[in-house]
CSV table of C-alpha atoms in Angstrom, one decimal:
chain,number,residue,atom,x,y,z
A,1,MET,CA,108.2,52.3,8.4
A,2,LYS,CA,104.5,51.9,9.1
A,3,ASN,CA,103.3,50.2,12.3
A,4,ARG,CA,101.6,47.6,10.2
A,5,ASP,CA,104.8,46.7,8.4
A,6,ILE,CA,106.7,46.4,11.7
A,7,LEU,CA,103.9,44.1,13.1
A,8,GLU,CA,104.0,42.0,9.9
A,9,ARG,CA,107.7,41.5,10.2
A,10,ALA,CA,107.4,40.7,13.8
A,11,ALA,CA,104.7,38.1,13.0
A,12,ILE,CA,106.9,36.5,10.3
A,13,GLY,CA,109.9,36.4,12.6
A,14,PHE,CA,108.0,35.0,15.6
A,15,ALA,CA,106.3,32.4,13.4
A,16,VAL,CA,109.6,31.1,11.9
A,17,ILE,CA,111.3,30.9,15.3
A,18,THR,CA,108.2,29.2,16.8
A,19,LEU,CA,107.7,26.7,14.0
A,20,VAL,CA,111.4,25.7,14.2
A,21,GLY,CA,111.1,25.4,18.0
A,22,LEU,CA,107.9,23.3,17.8
A,23,ALA,CA,109.3,21.0,15.1
A,24,TRP,CA,112.3,20.3,17.4
A,25,PHE,CA,110.1,19.8,20.5
A,26,TRP,CA,107.7,17.4,18.8
A,27,SER,CA,110.5,15.5,17.1
A,28,VAL,CA,112.0,14.9,20.5
A,29,GLN,CA,108.7,13.8,21.9
A,30,VAL,CA,107.9,11.4,19.0
A,31,GLY,CA,111.5,10.0,19.3
A,32,TRP,CA,110.9,9.4,23.0
A,33,VAL,CA,107.6,7.5,22.2
A,34,ILE,CA,109.4,5.4,19.5
A,35,GLU,CA,112.2,4.6,22.0
A,36,THR,CA,109.7,3.6,24.7
A,37,LEU,CA,107.8,1.4,22.3
A,38,GLU,CA,111.0,-0.3,21.1
A,39,MET,CA,112.0,-1.0,24.7
A,40,ALA,CA,108.6,-2.4,25.4
A,41,TYR,CA,108.1,-4.5,22.3
A,42,GLY,CA,111.6,-4.9,20.9
B,1,MET,CA,114.2,33.2,38.7
B,2,ASP,CA,113.4,30.2,40.9
B,3,LEU,CA,109.7,29.6,41.2
B,4,TYR,CA,110.1,26.8,43.8
B,5,PRO,CA,108.9,29.0,46.7
B,6,PHE,CA,105.6,29.7,44.8
B,7,PHE,CA,105.0,26.0,44.2
B,8,ASP,CA,106.0,25.2,47.7
B,9,TRP,CA,103.5,27.7,49.0
B,10,LEU,CA,100.8,26.5,46.6
B,11,ASP,CA,101.3,22.9,47.7
B,12,THR,CA,100.4,23.9,51.3
B,13,SER,CA,97.8,26.5,50.5
B,14,LEU,CA,94.0,26.4,51.3
B,15,LEU,CA,93.5,25.6,47.5
B,16,ALA,CA,95.7,22.5,47.9
B,17,ASP,CA,93.7,21.4,51.0
B,18,ILE,CA,90.5,21.6,49.1
B,19,SER,CA,91.7,20.1,45.9
B,20,LYS,CA,93.3,17.2,47.7
B,21,ALA,CA,90.5,16.5,50.2
B,22,TYR,CA,87.5,16.8,47.9
B,23,GLY,CA,87.7,14.7,44.7
B,24,GLY,CA,84.2,15.9,43.6
B,25,VAL,CA,85.3,19.6,43.7
B,26,PHE,CA,88.4,18.7,41.7
B,27,ALA,CA,86.4,16.9,39.1
B,28,VAL,CA,84.0,19.8,38.7
B,29,VAL,CA,86.9,22.3,38.3
B,30,GLN,CA,88.6,19.9,35.8
B,31,MET,CA,85.3,20.0,33.8
B,32,PHE,CA,85.5,23.8,33.7
B,33,HIS,CA,89.2,23.5,32.7
B,34,LEU,CA,88.3,21.3,29.7
B,35,LEU,CA,85.3,23.5,28.9
B,36,GLY,CA,87.5,26.6,28.9
B,37,LEU,CA,90.1,24.8,26.8
B,38,SER,CA,87.5,23.7,24.2
B,39,MET,CA,86.1,27.2,24.1
B,40,LEU,CA,89.6,28.7,23.6
B,41,GLY,CA,90.6,26.0,21.1
B,42,GLY,CA,87.3,26.5,19.2
B,43,MET,CA,87.9,30.2,18.8
B,44,VAL,CA,91.5,29.7,17.7
B,45,LEU,CA,90.4,27.1,15.1
B,46,LEU,CA,87.5,29.2,13.9
B,47,GLY,CA,89.6,32.4,13.4
B,48,ASP,CA,92.6,30.6,12.0
B,49,LEU,CA,90.7,28.3,9.6
B,50,ARG,CA,89.0,31.5,8.3
B,51,LEU,CA,92.4,33.1,7.8
B,52,LEU,CA,93.4,30.0,5.9
B,53,ASN,CA,90.2,30.6,3.8
B,54,LEU,CA,88.8,27.1,4.7
B,55,VAL,CA,85.6,28.0,6.6
B,56,MET,CA,83.0,30.7,6.5
B,57,LYS,CA,84.3,32.1,3.2
B,58,ASP,CA,81.1,34.2,2.8
B,59,VAL,CA,81.9,36.2,5.9
B,60,PRO,CA,84.7,38.8,5.9
B,61,SER,CA,87.7,37.5,7.9
B,62,GLU,CA,87.8,40.7,10.0
B,63,VAL,CA,84.3,40.0,11.2
B,64,VAL,CA,85.0,36.4,12.1
B,65,ILE,CA,88.3,37.3,13.9
B,66,GLU,CA,86.7,40.1,15.8
B,67,ASN,CA,83.9,37.8,17.1
B,68,THR,CA,86.3,35.2,18.4
B,69,TYR,CA,88.1,37.7,20.8
B,70,LYS,CA,85.5,37.8,23.5
B,71,TRP,CA,85.0,34.0,23.8
B,72,PHE,CA,88.7,33.4,23.5
B,73,ASN,CA,89.2,35.7,26.6
B,74,VAL,CA,86.4,33.9,28.5
B,75,GLY,CA,88.0,30.5,27.7
B,76,LEU,CA,91.4,31.8,28.7
B,77,VAL,CA,90.2,33.1,32.1
B,78,MET,CA,88.4,29.8,32.8
B,79,VAL,CA,91.5,27.8,31.9
B,80,VAL,CA,93.9,29.9,34.0
B,81,ILE,CA,91.7,30.0,37.1
B,82,SER,CA,90.8,26.3,37.0
B,83,GLY,CA,94.4,25.4,36.1
B,84,ILE,CA,95.8,27.1,39.2
B,85,PHE,CA,93.3,25.2,41.4
B,86,MET,CA,94.2,21.9,39.7
B,87,SER,CA,97.9,22.6,40.0
B,88,SER,CA,97.6,23.1,43.7
B,89,ALA,CA,96.8,19.4,44.2
B,90,VAL,CA,100.1,18.3,42.8
B,91,ALA,CA,102.1,21.6,42.9
B,92,LEU,CA,105.6,20.1,43.8
B,93,LYS,CA,105.2,17.2,41.4
B,94,LEU,CA,104.4,19.6,38.6
B,95,TYR,CA,107.5,21.8,39.5
B,96,TYR,CA,109.7,18.8,38.6
B,97,ASN,CA,107.7,17.8,35.5
B,98,THR,CA,109.3,18.7,32.2
B,99,MET,CA,106.0,18.6,30.2
B,100,PHE,CA,104.4,21.0,32.6
B,101,TRP,CA,107.1,23.6,31.8
B,102,ALA,CA,106.7,22.8,28.1
B,103,LYS,CA,103.0,23.6,28.5
B,104,MET,CA,103.7,26.8,30.4
B,105,SER,CA,106.3,27.9,27.9
B,106,SER,CA,104.0,27.3,25.0
B,107,LEU,CA,101.2,29.1,26.9
B,108,ALA,CA,103.4,32.1,27.4
B,109,ALA,CA,104.4,32.1,23.7
B,110,GLY,CA,100.8,31.8,22.7
B,111,LEU,CA,99.7,34.7,24.9
B,112,PHE,CA,102.5,36.9,23.7
B,113,PHE,CA,101.7,36.0,20.1
B,114,VAL,CA,97.9,36.7,20.5
B,115,TYR,CA,98.1,39.9,22.4
B,116,ALA,CA,101.3,41.5,21.1
B,117,ILE,CA,101.4,40.4,17.5
B,118,ARG,CA,98.3,38.7,16.1
B,119,ARG,CA,95.5,41.0,17.4
B,120,PRO,CA,97.3,44.3,16.8
B,121,LEU,CA,98.2,43.2,13.2
B,122,LEU,CA,94.7,41.8,12.4
B,123,ARG,CA,93.1,45.1,13.4
B,124,PHE,CA,94.3,46.4,10.0
B,125,ASP,CA,92.3,45.6,6.9
B,126,HIS,CA,93.2,42.0,6.0
B,127,ASP,CA,93.4,42.9,2.3
B,128,THR,CA,96.5,45.1,3.2
B,129,ILE,CA,98.3,42.2,4.8
B,130,ARG,CA,100.2,39.7,2.5
B,131,PRO,CA,98.2,36.4,2.2
B,132,MET,CA,101.4,34.5,3.0
B,133,THR,CA,101.6,36.3,6.4
B,134,LEU,CA,98.0,35.6,7.2
B,135,ARG,CA,98.5,31.9,6.5
B,136,LEU,CA,101.7,31.8,8.5
B,137,ILE,CA,99.9,33.5,11.5
B,138,ALA,CA,97.1,31.0,11.3
B,139,ILE,CA,99.4,27.9,11.1
B,140,THR,CA,101.6,29.2,13.9
B,141,SER,CA,98.6,30.0,16.1
B,142,ILE,CA,97.0,26.5,15.6
B,143,LEU,CA,100.3,24.7,16.3
B,144,ILE,CA,101.1,26.8,19.5
B,145,TRP,CA,97.7,26.1,21.0
B,146,PHE,CA,97.8,22.5,19.9
B,147,THR,CA,101.1,22.2,21.8
B,148,VAL,CA,99.5,23.9,24.9
B,149,ALA,CA,96.7,21.3,25.0
B,150,ALA,CA,98.7,18.3,24.0
B,151,SER,CA,101.6,18.9,26.4
B,152,GLY,CA,99.0,19.5,29.1
B,153,ARG,CA,97.5,16.0,28.4
B,154,TRP,CA,101.0,14.6,28.2
B,155,ILE,CA,101.7,15.7,31.8
B,156,GLY,CA,99.6,12.8,33.0
B,157,PHE,CA,101.8,10.3,31.2
B,158,SER,CA,105.2,11.7,32.0
């Protein structure tokens, strides 16, 4: 397998893992903000 | 690996003495931190929006990407050096701050992505790389660096 193909696969793998991780991270943060706003304003 | 000894040392270092005692020095360093961040973010946006074919369509993407490397590196050095100085003022507080570690984790991920995957891959002719991969690289890059900046800002509110 060519070096370029290996890098391309690595890029896709890294991107998928990162995007899933970031989606989880920001959903937790936004959930925390909503919870805080609910506590403050009911 | 426990990094507490490092943060404990940083909290009592000469850097910490300066950053705690001289508000003016801290403000100037913070200005350089933001300048470095905007330079780094600008280069990321420029390169990634070109990969998404949204800006500078009349310039080959290889040329645009190649020209962002130098100023990305300059911005990164500015951010890291000024960031260490700013951290020294509240080192132990940062050690116990979740958002600080979120920022450091995303920074580590971003640096690995840039230097181990993105740059080596983009050295090849972009026409030989699948368009879907180029778009995925651009979106991932933008989101990682957005997270670095946003979680950094979030430290102040957590």
